[in-house]
Amino acid sequence: MNWFPGRSPAASASATCSAVCSCSIPNGTCWSSFPNRIAFLYRLKCTCMPSEPLQCLIVEDEDDAVHILRTYIAQMPCLSLVAVCRDTITADQVLQNQKVDLVFLDIDLPGKSGIEWKRGIAETMQVIFTTADVAFGAEGFELDAVDYLLKPFSYGRFLRSLDRYQRLQGKPAMDSSAVLLAENRPFLMVRVERMLRKVYVDELLYIEARRNHLLFYLDSGTVKVYQPIRSIEDRLPQAFFLRIHRSFIVAIRRVRAYSSTIIQVEDVRLPLGRSYQSSVQDVLSR
């Protein structure tokens, strides 16, 4: 099969709203400019960070939390991920052999808890606690942790933790506009069972239509949505999402390769409908 890399039109999107834009996203951004702008700001604020990337360690046993942290760290050129450990025993081994500047540490771990482990490591080791239990927060701060992240946490909250790390190191704060923009990301409110749930657009990989519901495939997992695919398609920014089949909509920036019959979104191969081949070719060949 012949594969060709997909190209997103995001690269040529304007960084500011046009005069006729009717969106309400703050700081002069709009649907069509958002992914480009936020990526730029993420990199801009890294100029305040050390010339050498901060060496980060993730100590976490939940797959979803690991995936989110990996995704956030990968957005930051000034951060480098040393390793992911599922328990504190493995983390000890990493610290013996690797330079680590900052640890993202879950509190509820198998065997020794994150709190116990923090008490036993060097006081100079900088730690950001992560947990789903709000009751652990006070104890974490008593151990001089950099910050405490309550799962699930947003890009903006993650950036504020890094900003706090900067301040504690006596270094310039990060660009506040990047944090503000990350905390005001475009989102959809979608019907999940009997509730409406907020889904951030930049976390969407693709959408699949099933018999009586949709599946939203996100960075953080899968969400079952009870709405027609057409109603969702009409609400998504056309510059960044593409219908490839009667049952699939994909995020263009997540397309890694395509052929005349298949679209690869990250590591998943999806069917390309015959009636959509021409429009898909037009968009991905730009």
mmCIF file of C-alpha atoms in Angstrom:
data_model
loop_
_atom_site.group_PDB
_atom_site.id
_atom_site.type_symbol
_atom_site.label_atom_id
_atom_site.label_comp_id
_atom_site.label_asym_id
_atom_site.label_seq_id
_atom_site.Cartn_x
_atom_site.Cartn_y
_atom_site.Cartn_z
ATOM 1 C CA MET A 1 0.000 0.000 0.000
ATOM 2 C CA ASN A 2 1.281 3.447 -0.890
ATOM 3 C CA TRP A 3 1.089 5.911 2.000
ATOM 4 C CA PHE A 4 1.386 9.665 1.784
ATOM 5 C CA PRO A 5 1.820 11.950 4.794
ATOM 6 C CA GLY A 6 -1.220 14.098 5.502
ATOM 7 C CA ARG A 7 -0.758 17.843 5.826
ATOM 8 C CA SER A 8 -2.971 20.037 7.929
ATOM 9 C CA PRO A 9 -4.158 23.426 6.681
ATOM 10 C CA ALA A 10 -3.565 24.635 10.223
ATOM 11 C CA ALA A 11 -0.055 25.593 9.251
ATOM 12 C CA SER A 12 -1.352 28.391 7.099
ATOM 13 C CA ALA A 13 -4.166 29.531 9.382
ATOM 14 C CA SER A 14 -4.238 33.143 10.498
ATOM 15 C CA ALA A 15 -3.170 33.885 14.074
ATOM 16 C CA THR A 16 -5.994 36.368 14.644
ATOM 17 C CA CYS A 17 -9.725 36.551 14.008
ATOM 18 C CA SER A 18 -11.014 38.229 10.887
ATOM 19 C CA ALA A 19 -13.404 41.138 11.081
ATOM 20 C CA VAL A 20 -16.328 38.880 10.245
ATOM 21 C CA CYS A 21 -15.519 36.171 12.773
ATOM 22 C CA SER A 22 -18.392 35.637 15.207
ATOM 23 C CA CYS A 23 -16.667 33.399 17.718
ATOM 24 C CA SER A 24 -16.300 34.280 21.394
ATOM 25 C CA ILE A 25 -12.882 32.764 22.108
ATOM 26 C CA PRO A 26 -10.782 35.279 24.137
ATOM 27 C CA ASN A 27 -7.556 37.030 23.212
ATOM 28 C CA GLY A 28 -8.536 37.536 19.556
ATOM 29 C CA THR A 29 -8.393 33.845 18.675
ATOM 30 C CA CYS A 30 -11.025 31.892 16.796
ATOM 31 C CA TRP A 31 -11.759 28.307 15.789
ATOM 32 C CA SER A 32 -9.541 28.540 12.720
ATOM 33 C CA SER A 33 -6.556 30.009 14.527
ATOM 34 C CA PHE A 34 -6.703 28.203 17.860
ATOM 35 C CA PRO A 35 -4.426 25.148 17.416
ATOM 36 C CA ASN A 36 -1.774 27.240 15.668
ATOM 37 C CA ARG A 37 -1.838 29.993 18.279
ATOM 38 C CA ILE A 38 -1.723 27.783 21.342
ATOM 39 C CA ALA A 39 1.158 25.721 19.919
ATOM 40 C CA PHE A 40 3.041 28.968 19.310
ATOM 41 C CA LEU A 41 2.409 30.221 22.842
ATOM 42 C CA TYR A 42 3.488 26.919 24.391
ATOM 43 C CA ARG A 43 6.825 27.315 22.659
ATOM 44 C CA LEU A 44 7.078 31.030 23.357
ATOM 45 C CA LYS A 45 6.875 30.631 27.101
ATOM 46 C CA CYS A 46 9.631 28.030 26.983
ATOM 47 C CA THR A 47 12.080 30.861 26.373
ATOM 48 C CA CYS A 48 11.827 31.517 30.108
ATOM 49 C CA MET A 49 12.878 27.969 30.894
ATOM 50 C CA PRO A 50 16.461 26.619 31.120
ATOM 51 C CA SER A 51 18.435 26.202 27.897
ATOM 52 C CA GLU A 52 18.635 22.494 28.703
ATOM 53 C CA PRO A 53 15.247 20.729 28.908
ATOM 54 C CA LEU A 54 13.983 19.867 32.361
ATOM 55 C CA GLN A 55 14.306 16.134 32.916
ATOM 56 C CA CYS A 56 10.896 14.855 34.029
ATOM 57 C CA LEU A 57 9.864 11.559 35.593
ATOM 58 C CA ILE A 58 6.290 10.260 35.711
ATOM 59 C CA VAL A 59 5.452 7.932 38.603
ATOM 60 C CA GLU A 60 1.876 6.846 37.899
ATOM 61 C CA ASP A 61 -0.009 3.542 37.632
ATOM 62 C CA GLU A 62 -3.138 4.740 35.759
ATOM 63 C CA ASP A 63 -2.921 4.493 31.963
ATOM 64 C CA ASP A 64 -5.174 7.507 31.298
ATOM 65 C CA ALA A 65 -3.172 9.749 33.618
ATOM 66 C CA VAL A 66 0.114 8.602 32.058
ATOM 67 C CA HIS A 67 -1.230 9.353 28.587
ATOM 68 C CA ILE A 68 -2.347 12.861 29.560
ATOM 69 C CA LEU A 69 0.988 13.700 31.199
ATOM 70 C CA ARG A 70 2.898 12.347 28.201
ATOM 71 C CA THR A 71 0.773 14.484 25.889
ATOM 72 C CA TYR A 72 1.255 17.653 27.935
ATOM 73 C CA ILE A 73 5.006 17.143 28.341
ATOM 74 C CA ALA A 74 5.382 16.477 24.607
ATOM 75 C CA GLN A 75 3.844 19.911 23.915
ATOM 76 C CA MET A 76 6.722 21.591 25.740
ATOM 77 C CA PRO A 77 10.146 21.670 24.044
ATOM 78 C CA CYS A 78 11.629 22.738 27.370
ATOM 79 C CA LEU A 79 10.565 19.450 29.010
ATOM 80 C CA SER A 80 12.068 16.032 28.405
ATOM 81 C CA LEU A 81 10.515 12.794 29.664
ATOM 82 C CA VAL A 82 13.114 10.501 31.227
ATOM 83 C CA ALA A 83 10.866 7.555 32.098
ATOM 84 C CA VAL A 84 7.433 6.397 33.209
ATOM 85 C CA CYS A 85 7.336 4.257 36.349
ATOM 86 C CA ARG A 86 4.321 2.335 37.616
ATOM 87 C CA ASP A 87 5.590 2.077 41.198
ATOM 88 C CA THR A 88 8.125 3.654 43.538
ATOM 89 C CA ILE A 89 10.551 0.719 43.384
ATOM 90 C CA THR A 90 11.100 1.329 39.662
ATOM 91 C CA ALA A 91 11.284 5.067 40.319
ATOM 92 C CA ASP A 92 14.118 4.517 42.812
ATOM 93 C CA GLN A 93 16.052 2.623 40.161
ATOM 94 C CA VAL A 94 15.602 5.454 37.671
ATOM 95 C CA LEU A 95 16.807 8.074 40.169
ATOM 96 C CA GLN A 96 19.945 6.057 40.805
ATOM 97 C CA ASN A 97 20.877 6.103 37.125
ATOM 98 C CA GLN A 98 19.309 9.221 35.618
ATOM 99 C CA LYS A 99 19.327 12.948 36.262
ATOM 100 C CA VAL A 100 15.780 14.046 37.157
ATOM 101 C CA ASP A 101 14.704 17.651 37.774
ATOM 102 C CA LEU A 102 10.974 17.264 38.286
ATOM 103 C CA VAL A 103 8.728 14.332 39.252
ATOM 104 C CA PHE A 104 5.016 14.038 38.476
ATOM 105 C CA LEU A 105 4.040 11.745 41.333
ATOM 106 C CA ASP A 106 0.744 9.957 41.896
ATOM 107 C CA ILE A 107 -0.194 9.611 45.547
ATOM 108 C CA ASP A 108 -2.222 6.394 45.374
ATOM 109 C CA LEU A 109 0.347 3.876 44.123
ATOM 110 C CA PRO A 110 0.676 0.102 44.644
ATOM 111 C CA GLY A 111 2.946 -0.729 47.557
ATOM 112 C CA LYS A 112 4.516 2.445 48.942
ATOM 113 C CA SER A 113 2.351 5.532 48.428
ATOM 114 C CA GLY A 114 3.598 8.670 46.751
ATOM 115 C CA ILE A 115 3.507 10.488 50.101
ATOM 116 C CA GLU A 116 5.700 7.843 51.737
ATOM 117 C CA TRP A 117 8.106 7.832 48.813
ATOM 118 C CA LYS A 118 8.438 11.617 48.828
ATOM 119 C CA ARG A 119 9.455 11.522 52.502
ATOM 120 C CA GLY A 120 12.304 9.134 51.649
ATOM 121 C CA ILE A 121 13.899 10.940 48.685
ATOM 122 C CA ALA A 122 16.176 13.962 48.678
ATOM 123 C CA GLU A 123 14.519 17.182 49.848
ATOM 124 C CA THR A 124 15.916 18.955 46.800
ATOM 125 C CA MET A 125 13.917 16.718 44.431
ATOM 126 C CA GLN A 126 11.052 18.784 43.040
ATOM 127 C CA VAL A 127 7.688 16.985 43.014
ATOM 128 C CA ILE A 128 4.262 17.798 41.582
ATOM 129 C CA PHE A 129 1.677 15.483 43.136
ATOM 130 C CA THR A 130 -1.189 14.102 41.045
ATOM 131 C CA THR A 131 -4.238 12.392 42.534
ATOM 132 C CA ALA A 132 -7.966 11.888 42.102
ATOM 133 C CA ASP A 133 -8.578 12.373 45.843
ATOM 134 C CA VAL A 134 -8.885 15.976 46.999
ATOM 135 C CA ALA A 135 -8.296 14.904 50.609
ATOM 136 C CA PHE A 136 -4.597 14.289 49.914
ATOM 137 C CA GLY A 137 -3.859 17.898 48.996
ATOM 138 C CA ALA A 138 -2.922 19.347 52.391
ATOM 139 C CA GLU A 139 -0.553 16.489 53.213
ATOM 140 C CA GLY A 140 1.198 16.950 49.878
ATOM 141 C CA PHE A 141 1.915 20.629 50.517
ATOM 142 C CA GLU A 142 3.297 19.798 53.978
ATOM 143 C CA LEU A 143 6.047 17.894 52.161
ATOM 144 C CA ASP A 144 7.067 21.040 50.245
ATOM 145 C CA ALA A 145 5.672 19.791 46.955
ATOM 146 C CA VAL A 146 5.800 22.218 44.036
ATOM 147 C CA ASP A 147 2.090 21.788 43.418
ATOM 148 C CA TYR A 148 -0.852 19.442 43.680
ATOM 149 C CA LEU A 149 -2.855 18.478 40.555
ATOM 150 C CA LEU A 150 -6.341 17.070 40.995
ATOM 151 C CA LYS A 151 -7.235 14.610 38.225
ATOM 152 C CA PRO A 152 -8.397 15.181 35.581
ATOM 153 C CA PHE A 153 -6.451 18.415 35.084
ATOM 154 C CA SER A 154 -6.376 20.712 32.060
ATOM 155 C CA TYR A 155 -3.498 22.085 29.995
ATOM 156 C CA GLY A 156 -3.927 25.390 31.790
ATOM 157 C CA ARG A 157 -3.694 23.809 35.238
ATOM 158 C CA PHE A 158 -0.607 21.862 34.120
ATOM 159 C CA LEU A 159 1.018 25.084 32.916
ATOM 160 C CA ARG A 160 0.288 26.812 36.215
ATOM 161 C CA SER A 161 2.183 24.030 37.991
ATOM 162 C CA LEU A 162 5.192 24.623 35.744
ATOM 163 C CA ASP A 163 4.871 28.352 36.396
ATOM 164 C CA ARG A 164 4.957 27.654 40.130
ATOM 165 C CA TYR A 165 8.076 25.533 39.634
ATOM 166 C CA GLN A 166 9.705 28.461 37.826
ATOM 167 C CA ARG A 167 8.891 30.854 40.655
ATOM 168 C CA LEU A 168 10.215 28.480 43.305
ATOM 169 C CA GLN A 169 13.457 28.239 41.347
ATOM 170 C CA GLY A 170 13.709 32.039 41.326
ATOM 171 C CA LYS A 171 13.282 32.212 37.563
ATOM 172 C CA PRO A 172 10.993 34.338 35.356
ATOM 173 C CA ALA A 173 7.354 33.339 35.264
ATOM 174 C CA MET A 174 5.891 31.829 32.131
ATOM 175 C CA ASP A 175 3.887 33.784 29.602
ATOM 176 C CA SER A 176 0.517 34.317 31.312
ATOM 177 C CA SER A 177 -1.273 34.600 27.969
ATOM 178 C CA ALA A 178 -0.413 30.975 27.231
ATOM 179 C CA VAL A 179 -1.977 29.872 30.499
ATOM 180 C CA LEU A 180 -5.063 32.008 29.906
ATOM 181 C CA LEU A 181 -5.516 30.664 26.395
ATOM 182 C CA ALA A 182 -5.049 27.067 27.529
ATOM 183 C CA GLU A 183 -7.727 27.529 30.176
ATOM 184 C CA ASN A 184 -10.162 28.936 27.577
ATOM 185 C CA ARG A 185 -9.831 26.237 24.948
ATOM 186 C CA PRO A 186 -12.707 25.733 22.509
ATOM 187 C CA PHE A 187 -15.059 22.968 23.567
ATOM 188 C CA LEU A 188 -18.337 21.246 22.739
ATOM 189 C CA MET A 189 -21.106 20.423 25.183
ATOM 190 C CA VAL A 190 -22.332 16.952 24.209
ATOM 191 C CA ARG A 191 -25.058 14.716 25.577
ATOM 192 C CA VAL A 192 -23.660 11.803 27.587
ATOM 193 C CA GLU A 193 -26.494 9.682 28.996
ATOM 194 C CA ARG A 194 -28.639 12.173 30.960
ATOM 195 C CA MET A 195 -25.992 14.857 31.314
ATOM 196 C CA LEU A 196 -24.131 17.362 29.161
ATOM 197 C CA ARG A 197 -20.368 16.951 29.169
ATOM 198 C CA LYS A 198 -17.652 19.376 28.078
ATOM 199 C CA VAL A 199 -15.314 17.948 25.423
ATOM 200 C CA TYR A 200 -12.275 20.002 24.449
ATOM 201 C CA VAL A 201 -11.933 20.150 20.674
ATOM 202 C CA ASP A 202 -8.136 19.868 20.648
ATOM 203 C CA GLU A 203 -8.349 16.519 22.484
ATOM 204 C CA LEU A 204 -10.437 14.907 19.725
ATOM 205 C CA LEU A 205 -8.754 12.259 17.571
ATOM 206 C CA TYR A 206 -11.818 11.113 15.658
ATOM 207 C CA ILE A 207 -15.547 10.465 15.976
ATOM 208 C CA GLU A 208 -17.273 7.218 15.060
ATOM 209 C CA ALA A 209 -21.010 6.832 14.457
ATOM 210 C CA ARG A 210 -22.584 3.637 15.759
ATOM 211 C CA ARG A 211 -26.214 2.509 15.444
ATOM 212 C CA ASN A 212 -27.729 4.810 18.091
ATOM 213 C CA HIS A 213 -24.785 6.792 19.436
ATOM 214 C CA LEU A 214 -21.395 8.303 18.666
ATOM 215 C CA LEU A 215 -18.008 7.419 20.099
ATOM 216 C CA PHE A 216 -15.643 10.344 20.716
ATOM 217 C CA TYR A 217 -12.037 9.126 20.756
ATOM 218 C CA LEU A 218 -10.029 11.566 22.893
ATOM 219 C CA ASP A 219 -6.496 11.776 24.225
ATOM 220 C CA SER A 220 -7.910 10.791 27.610
ATOM 221 C CA GLY A 221 -10.172 7.924 26.482
ATOM 222 C CA THR A 222 -13.517 7.264 24.808
ATOM 223 C CA VAL A 223 -16.843 9.005 25.412
ATOM 224 C CA LYS A 224 -20.264 7.719 24.281
ATOM 225 C CA VAL A 225 -22.389 10.579 22.957
ATOM 226 C CA TYR A 226 -26.113 10.434 22.176
ATOM 227 C CA GLN A 227 -26.380 12.911 19.299
ATOM 228 C CA PRO A 228 -26.501 12.585 15.479
ATOM 229 C CA ILE A 229 -23.139 12.809 13.730
ATOM 230 C CA ARG A 230 -24.455 15.560 11.441
ATOM 231 C CA SER A 231 -25.269 17.842 14.388
ATOM 232 C CA ILE A 232 -21.726 17.410 15.718
ATOM 233 C CA GLU A 233 -20.165 17.907 12.282
ATOM 234 C CA ASP A 234 -21.947 21.239 11.907
ATOM 235 C CA ARG A 235 -20.490 22.469 15.204
ATOM 236 C CA LEU A 236 -16.862 21.490 14.527
ATOM 237 C CA PRO A 237 -14.392 23.931 12.902
ATOM 238 C CA GLN A 238 -14.187 22.944 9.233
ATOM 239 C CA ALA A 239 -10.536 24.004 9.008
ATOM 240 C CA PHE A 240 -9.517 21.272 11.438
ATOM 241 C CA PHE A 241 -12.004 18.414 11.074
ATOM 242 C CA LEU A 242 -12.818 16.305 8.044
ATOM 243 C CA ARG A 243 -15.616 13.853 7.222
ATOM 244 C CA ILE A 244 -13.978 10.781 5.668
ATOM 245 C CA HIS A 245 -16.867 8.308 5.787
ATOM 246 C CA ARG A 246 -20.543 8.298 6.670
ATOM 247 C CA SER A 247 -19.449 6.935 10.065
ATOM 248 C CA PHE A 248 -16.206 8.854 10.723
ATOM 249 C CA ILE A 249 -14.973 12.413 11.277
ATOM 250 C CA VAL A 250 -11.255 12.919 11.938
ATOM 251 C CA ALA A 251 -9.080 15.694 13.336
ATOM 252 C CA ILE A 252 -6.898 16.716 10.390
ATOM 253 C CA ARG A 253 -3.830 17.441 12.511
ATOM 254 C CA ARG A 254 -3.972 13.859 13.838
ATOM 255 C CA VAL A 255 -3.814 12.294 10.373
ATOM 256 C CA ARG A 256 -0.488 10.542 9.932
ATOM 257 C CA ALA A 257 -0.968 8.885 6.517
ATOM 258 C CA TYR A 258 -3.604 8.026 3.948
ATOM 259 C CA SER A 259 -4.276 6.052 0.787
ATOM 260 C CA SER A 260 -7.247 5.802 -1.570
ATOM 261 C CA THR A 261 -9.115 3.593 0.924
ATOM 262 C CA ILE A 262 -7.652 4.200 4.387
ATOM 263 C CA ILE A 263 -6.907 7.119 6.695
ATOM 264 C CA GLN A 264 -4.435 6.613 9.543
ATOM 265 C CA VAL A 265 -5.223 8.721 12.631
ATOM 266 C CA GLU A 266 -2.326 8.359 15.050
ATOM 267 C CA ASP A 267 -2.002 4.539 15.234
ATOM 268 C CA VAL A 268 -5.555 3.705 14.078
ATOM 269 C CA ARG A 269 -6.523 2.951 10.464
ATOM 270 C CA LEU A 270 -10.019 4.056 9.426
ATOM 271 C CA PRO A 271 -11.930 3.441 6.176
ATOM 272 C CA LEU A 272 -12.098 6.214 3.600
ATOM 273 C CA GLY A 273 -15.518 6.261 1.942
ATOM 274 C CA ARG A 274 -15.588 6.331 -1.847
ATOM 275 C CA SER A 275 -17.805 9.426 -1.988
ATOM 276 C CA TYR A 276 -15.378 11.308 0.296
ATOM 277 C CA GLN A 277 -12.141 10.469 -1.566
ATOM 278 C CA SER A 278 -12.054 13.630 -3.664
ATOM 279 C CA SER A 279 -12.658 16.078 -0.798
ATOM 280 C CA VAL A 280 -10.188 14.252 1.443
ATOM 281 C CA GLN A 281 -7.531 14.343 -1.269
ATOM 282 C CA ASP A 282 -8.109 18.084 -1.760
ATOM 283 C CA VAL A 283 -7.662 18.851 1.940
ATOM 284 C CA LEU A 284 -4.774 16.525 2.794
ATOM 285 C CA SER A 285 -2.704 17.352 -0.286
ATOM 286 C CA ARG A 286 -2.569 21.082 0.434
#
